[in-house]
């Protein structure tokens, strides 16, 4: 990558604040993870159900310090997520997670990204933004930085 190309892209930190549009514009701390392919949103009580012949997902968003109501969203697909060694005692190498479309307000723009739903209670950040979404953001990540943006969208 040439330095002129890199200079054209804004630089953000590994941790940033974003707004979740569908969730009453609640601001959450997100980890921008270039090592993860997909975006993951913390959720509990995850259930797939049929709504007029279409698969939907019902879930409770898992955001520390904020109580949000149970939400429903169309199921986009299922994602196979590779498990890390030590995550489980069984021999399962992948977990299957439901994927929804999630509108994220970041740095003045709203991005619609795929997000898988999973219990993130043991993690510090309720939202992990993976490289597929980061490519849409068209930014560079500097792991020494954090909270460089304002989660405001017009």
PDB file of C-alpha atoms in Angstrom:
ATOM      1  CA  UNK A   1       0.000   0.000   0.000  1.00  0.00           C
ATOM      2  CA  UNK A   2       1.386   3.376  -0.941  1.00  0.00           C
ATOM      3  CA  UNK A   3       1.642   6.105   1.663  1.00  0.00           C
ATOM      4  CA  UNK A   4      -0.499   8.440  -0.495  1.00  0.00           C
ATOM      5  CA  UNK A   5      -3.297   5.855  -0.461  1.00  0.00           C
ATOM      6  CA  UNK A   6      -3.028   5.498   3.303  1.00  0.00           C
ATOM      7  CA  UNK A   7      -3.045   9.262   3.762  1.00  0.00           C
ATOM      8  CA  UNK A   8      -6.437   9.483   2.038  1.00  0.00           C
ATOM      9  CA  UNK A   9      -8.153   7.296   4.628  1.00  0.00           C
ATOM     10  CA  UNK A  10      -9.048   8.527   8.107  1.00  0.00           C
ATOM     11  CA  UNK A  11      -7.362   6.759  11.014  1.00  0.00           C
ATOM     12  CA  UNK A  12      -9.287   5.511  14.043  1.00  0.00           C
ATOM     13  CA  UNK A  13      -8.481   3.517  17.126  1.00  0.00           C
ATOM     14  CA  UNK A  14      -9.091  -0.080  18.002  1.00  0.00           C
ATOM     15  CA  UNK A  15     -11.868   1.085  20.358  1.00  0.00           C
ATOM     16  CA  UNK A  16     -14.498   3.552  19.181  1.00  0.00           C
ATOM     17  CA  UNK A  17     -17.990   4.650  20.150  1.00  0.00           C
ATOM     18  CA  UNK A  18     -20.837   4.021  17.729  1.00  0.00           C
ATOM     19  CA  UNK A  19     -24.607   4.459  17.790  1.00  0.00           C
ATOM     20  CA  UNK A  20     -26.971   1.568  17.212  1.00  0.00           C
ATOM     21  CA  UNK A  21     -29.765   3.165  15.210  1.00  0.00           C
ATOM     22  CA  UNK A  22     -32.450   0.478  15.762  1.00  0.00           C
ATOM     23  CA  UNK A  23     -31.830   0.475  19.506  1.00  0.00           C
ATOM     24  CA  UNK A  24     -33.029   4.018  20.238  1.00  0.00           C
ATOM     25  CA  UNK A  25     -29.654   5.385  19.077  1.00  0.00           C
ATOM     26  CA  UNK A  26     -27.912   4.004  22.146  1.00  0.00           C
ATOM     27  CA  UNK A  27     -24.169   4.719  22.119  1.00  0.00           C
ATOM     28  CA  UNK A  28     -21.968   1.671  22.688  1.00  0.00           C
ATOM     29  CA  UNK A  29     -18.279   1.062  22.949  1.00  0.00           C
ATOM     30  CA  UNK A  30     -17.104  -1.095  20.068  1.00  0.00           C
ATOM     31  CA  UNK A  31     -13.917  -2.981  19.424  1.00  0.00           C
ATOM     32  CA  UNK A  32     -12.672  -2.650  15.847  1.00  0.00           C
ATOM     33  CA  UNK A  33     -11.093  -6.038  15.184  1.00  0.00           C
ATOM     34  CA  UNK A  34      -9.223  -6.509  11.911  1.00  0.00           C
ATOM     35  CA  UNK A  35      -8.651 -10.150  12.842  1.00  0.00           C
ATOM     36  CA  UNK A  36     -12.373 -10.955  12.866  1.00  0.00           C
ATOM     37  CA  UNK A  37     -14.219 -11.348   9.586  1.00  0.00           C
ATOM     38  CA  UNK A  38     -17.709 -10.586  10.845  1.00  0.00           C
ATOM     39  CA  UNK A  39     -19.344  -8.175  13.254  1.00  0.00           C
ATOM     40  CA  UNK A  40     -20.765  -9.607  16.499  1.00  0.00           C
ATOM     41  CA  UNK A  41     -23.433  -8.030  18.685  1.00  0.00           C
ATOM     42  CA  UNK A  42     -24.011  -9.084  22.281  1.00  0.00           C
ATOM     43  CA  UNK A  43     -27.454 -10.626  22.711  1.00  0.00           C
ATOM     44  CA  UNK A  44     -29.300 -13.050  24.960  1.00  0.00           C
ATOM     45  CA  UNK A  45     -32.558 -14.986  24.646  1.00  0.00           C
ATOM     46  CA  UNK A  46     -31.876 -15.585  20.953  1.00  0.00           C
ATOM     47  CA  UNK A  47     -34.698 -17.458  19.202  1.00  0.00           C
ATOM     48  CA  UNK A  48     -35.465 -18.066  15.530  1.00  0.00           C
ATOM     49  CA  UNK A  49     -39.163 -17.960  14.643  1.00  0.00           C
ATOM     50  CA  UNK A  50     -41.408 -17.891  11.603  1.00  0.00           C
ATOM     51  CA  UNK A  51     -43.173 -14.655  10.713  1.00  0.00           C
ATOM     52  CA  UNK A  52     -45.409 -14.864   7.644  1.00  0.00           C
ATOM     53  CA  UNK A  53     -43.268 -17.619   6.121  1.00  0.00           C
ATOM     54  CA  UNK A  54     -39.962 -15.800   6.723  1.00  0.00           C
ATOM     55  CA  UNK A  55     -37.362 -16.636   9.389  1.00  0.00           C
ATOM     56  CA  UNK A  56     -36.898 -13.900  11.980  1.00  0.00           C
ATOM     57  CA  UNK A  57     -34.758 -13.615  15.117  1.00  0.00           C
ATOM     58  CA  UNK A  58     -36.037 -12.468  18.521  1.00  0.00           C
ATOM     59  CA  UNK A  59     -33.341 -11.396  20.987  1.00  0.00           C
ATOM     60  CA  UNK A  60     -32.498  -9.103  23.866  1.00  0.00           C
ATOM     61  CA  UNK A  61     -29.589  -6.741  23.126  1.00  0.00           C
ATOM     62  CA  UNK A  62     -26.809  -7.118  25.679  1.00  0.00           C
ATOM     63  CA  UNK A  63     -25.420  -3.683  26.441  1.00  0.00           C
ATOM     64  CA  UNK A  64     -23.994  -3.024  29.890  1.00  0.00           C
ATOM     65  CA  UNK A  65     -25.781  -0.303  31.812  1.00  0.00           C
ATOM     66  CA  UNK A  66     -28.653  -0.089  29.309  1.00  0.00           C
ATOM     67  CA  UNK A  67     -31.913  -2.026  29.478  1.00  0.00           C
ATOM     68  CA  UNK A  68     -33.353  -2.486  26.021  1.00  0.00           C
ATOM     69  CA  UNK A  69     -36.561  -4.288  25.129  1.00  0.00           C
ATOM     70  CA  UNK A  70     -36.640  -7.571  23.274  1.00  0.00           C
ATOM     71  CA  UNK A  71     -36.065  -6.930  19.563  1.00  0.00           C
ATOM     72  CA  UNK A  72     -37.077  -8.712  16.370  1.00  0.00           C
ATOM     73  CA  UNK A  73     -35.239  -8.654  13.064  1.00  0.00           C
ATOM     74  CA  UNK A  74     -35.347 -10.675   9.847  1.00  0.00           C
ATOM     75  CA  UNK A  75     -32.789 -13.485   9.731  1.00  0.00           C
ATOM     76  CA  UNK A  76     -30.293 -12.769   6.942  1.00  0.00           C
ATOM     77  CA  UNK A  77     -28.397 -16.057   7.198  1.00  0.00           C
ATOM     78  CA  UNK A  78     -26.499 -18.258   9.629  1.00  0.00           C
ATOM     79  CA  UNK A  79     -22.774 -17.727  10.142  1.00  0.00           C
ATOM     80  CA  UNK A  80     -20.237 -20.423  11.042  1.00  0.00           C
ATOM     81  CA  UNK A  81     -17.821 -18.879  13.526  1.00  0.00           C
ATOM     82  CA  UNK A  82     -14.530 -20.645  14.200  1.00  0.00           C
ATOM     83  CA  UNK A  83     -14.076 -21.369  17.894  1.00  0.00           C
ATOM     84  CA  UNK A  84     -10.852 -20.539  19.634  1.00  0.00           C
ATOM     85  CA  UNK A  85      -8.956 -23.367  21.274  1.00  0.00           C
ATOM     86  CA  UNK A  86      -9.894 -23.644  24.904  1.00  0.00           C
ATOM     87  CA  UNK A  87     -13.380 -22.183  24.351  1.00  0.00           C
ATOM     88  CA  UNK A  88     -15.018 -25.541  24.868  1.00  0.00           C
ATOM     89  CA  UNK A  89     -14.341 -29.018  26.083  1.00  0.00           C
ATOM     90  CA  UNK A  90     -16.098 -30.701  23.142  1.00  0.00           C
ATOM     91  CA  UNK A  91     -14.679 -31.209  19.659  1.00  0.00           C
ATOM     92  CA  UNK A  92     -16.929 -28.688  17.900  1.00  0.00           C
ATOM     93  CA  UNK A  93     -14.782 -26.414  15.731  1.00  0.00           C
ATOM     94  CA  UNK A  94     -17.515 -23.930  14.725  1.00  0.00           C
ATOM     95  CA  UNK A  95     -20.574 -22.345  16.275  1.00  0.00           C
ATOM     96  CA  UNK A  96     -23.560 -21.386  14.180  1.00  0.00           C
ATOM     97  CA  UNK A  97     -24.935 -17.912  14.872  1.00  0.00           C
ATOM     98  CA  UNK A  98     -27.915 -16.052  13.444  1.00  0.00           C
ATOM     99  CA  UNK A  99     -27.066 -12.966  11.389  1.00  0.00           C
ATOM    100  CA  UNK A 100     -29.146  -9.787  11.140  1.00  0.00           C
ATOM    101  CA  UNK A 101     -28.663  -6.447   9.403  1.00  0.00           C
ATOM    102  CA  UNK A 102     -27.590  -3.764  11.862  1.00  0.00           C
ATOM    103  CA  UNK A 103     -27.506  -0.013  11.223  1.00  0.00           C
ATOM    104  CA  UNK A 104     -24.413   1.493  12.834  1.00  0.00           C
ATOM    105  CA  UNK A 105     -23.855   5.240  13.078  1.00  0.00           C
ATOM    106  CA  UNK A 106     -20.124   5.885  12.898  1.00  0.00           C
ATOM    107  CA  UNK A 107     -18.319   9.144  12.172  1.00  0.00           C
ATOM    108  CA  UNK A 108     -21.323  10.933  10.713  1.00  0.00           C
ATOM    109  CA  UNK A 109     -22.585   8.131   8.469  1.00  0.00           C
ATOM    110  CA  UNK A 110     -24.974   5.230   8.892  1.00  0.00           C
ATOM    111  CA  UNK A 111     -23.705   1.869   7.694  1.00  0.00           C
ATOM    112  CA  UNK A 112     -25.906  -1.190   7.311  1.00  0.00           C
ATOM    113  CA  UNK A 113     -23.761  -4.216   8.189  1.00  0.00           C
ATOM    114  CA  UNK A 114     -24.308  -7.890   8.867  1.00  0.00           C
ATOM    115  CA  UNK A 115     -23.950  -8.766  12.554  1.00  0.00           C
ATOM    116  CA  UNK A 116     -24.105 -12.161  14.178  1.00  0.00           C
ATOM    117  CA  UNK A 117     -25.788 -12.465  17.563  1.00  0.00           C
ATOM    118  CA  UNK A 118     -23.995 -14.075  20.486  1.00  0.00           C
ATOM    119  CA  UNK A 119     -23.612 -13.815  24.248  1.00  0.00           C
ATOM    120  CA  UNK A 120     -20.759 -11.331  24.782  1.00  0.00           C
ATOM    121  CA  UNK A 121     -21.184 -11.016  28.560  1.00  0.00           C
ATOM    122  CA  UNK A 122     -17.625 -12.183  29.194  1.00  0.00           C
ATOM    123  CA  UNK A 123     -16.194  -9.528  26.877  1.00  0.00           C
ATOM    124  CA  UNK A 124     -15.569  -5.828  27.613  1.00  0.00           C
ATOM    125  CA  UNK A 125     -17.285  -4.573  24.468  1.00  0.00           C
ATOM    126  CA  UNK A 126     -20.874  -5.407  23.439  1.00  0.00           C
ATOM    127  CA  UNK A 127     -20.052  -4.865  19.772  1.00  0.00           C
ATOM    128  CA  UNK A 128     -17.121  -6.287  17.856  1.00  0.00           C
ATOM    129  CA  UNK A 129     -16.822  -4.732  14.397  1.00  0.00           C
ATOM    130  CA  UNK A 130     -15.093  -7.124  11.995  1.00  0.00           C
ATOM    131  CA  UNK A 131     -13.105  -6.412   8.869  1.00  0.00           C
ATOM    132  CA  UNK A 132     -16.045  -6.818   6.462  1.00  0.00           C
ATOM    133  CA  UNK A 133     -17.730  -3.802   8.099  1.00  0.00           C
ATOM    134  CA  UNK A 134     -14.428  -1.964   8.559  1.00  0.00           C
ATOM    135  CA  UNK A 135     -13.842  -2.180   4.808  1.00  0.00           C
ATOM    136  CA  UNK A 136     -17.230  -0.480   4.296  1.00  0.00           C
ATOM    137  CA  UNK A 137     -16.162   2.245   6.734  1.00  0.00           C
ATOM    138  CA  UNK A 138     -13.097   2.771   4.468  1.00  0.00           C
ATOM    139  CA  UNK A 139     -10.766   3.579   7.356  1.00  0.00           C
ATOM    140  CA  UNK A 140      -7.426   2.593   8.788  1.00  0.00           C
ATOM    141  CA  UNK A 141      -6.983   1.307  12.346  1.00  0.00           C
ATOM    142  CA  UNK A 142      -4.130   2.360  14.608  1.00  0.00           C
ATOM    143  CA  UNK A 143      -4.127   0.085  17.683  1.00  0.00           C
ATOM    144  CA  UNK A 144      -2.444   2.806  19.764  1.00  0.00           C
ATOM    145  CA  UNK A 145      -5.485   5.071  19.379  1.00  0.00           C
ATOM    146  CA  UNK A 146      -8.972   4.932  20.862  1.00  0.00           C
ATOM    147  CA  UNK A 147     -12.168   6.970  20.795  1.00  0.00           C
ATOM    148  CA  UNK A 148     -11.208   9.209  17.887  1.00  0.00           C
ATOM    149  CA  UNK A 149     -14.725   9.595  16.443  1.00  0.00           C
ATOM    150  CA  UNK A 150     -18.015  11.072  17.536  1.00  0.00           C
ATOM    151  CA  UNK A 151     -21.029   8.773  17.082  1.00  0.00           C
ATOM    152  CA  UNK A 152     -23.229  11.480  15.565  1.00  0.00           C
ATOM    153  CA  UNK A 153     -25.290  11.009  12.409  1.00  0.00           C
ATOM    154  CA  UNK A 154     -27.640  13.452  10.806  1.00  0.00           C
TER     155      UNK A 154
END
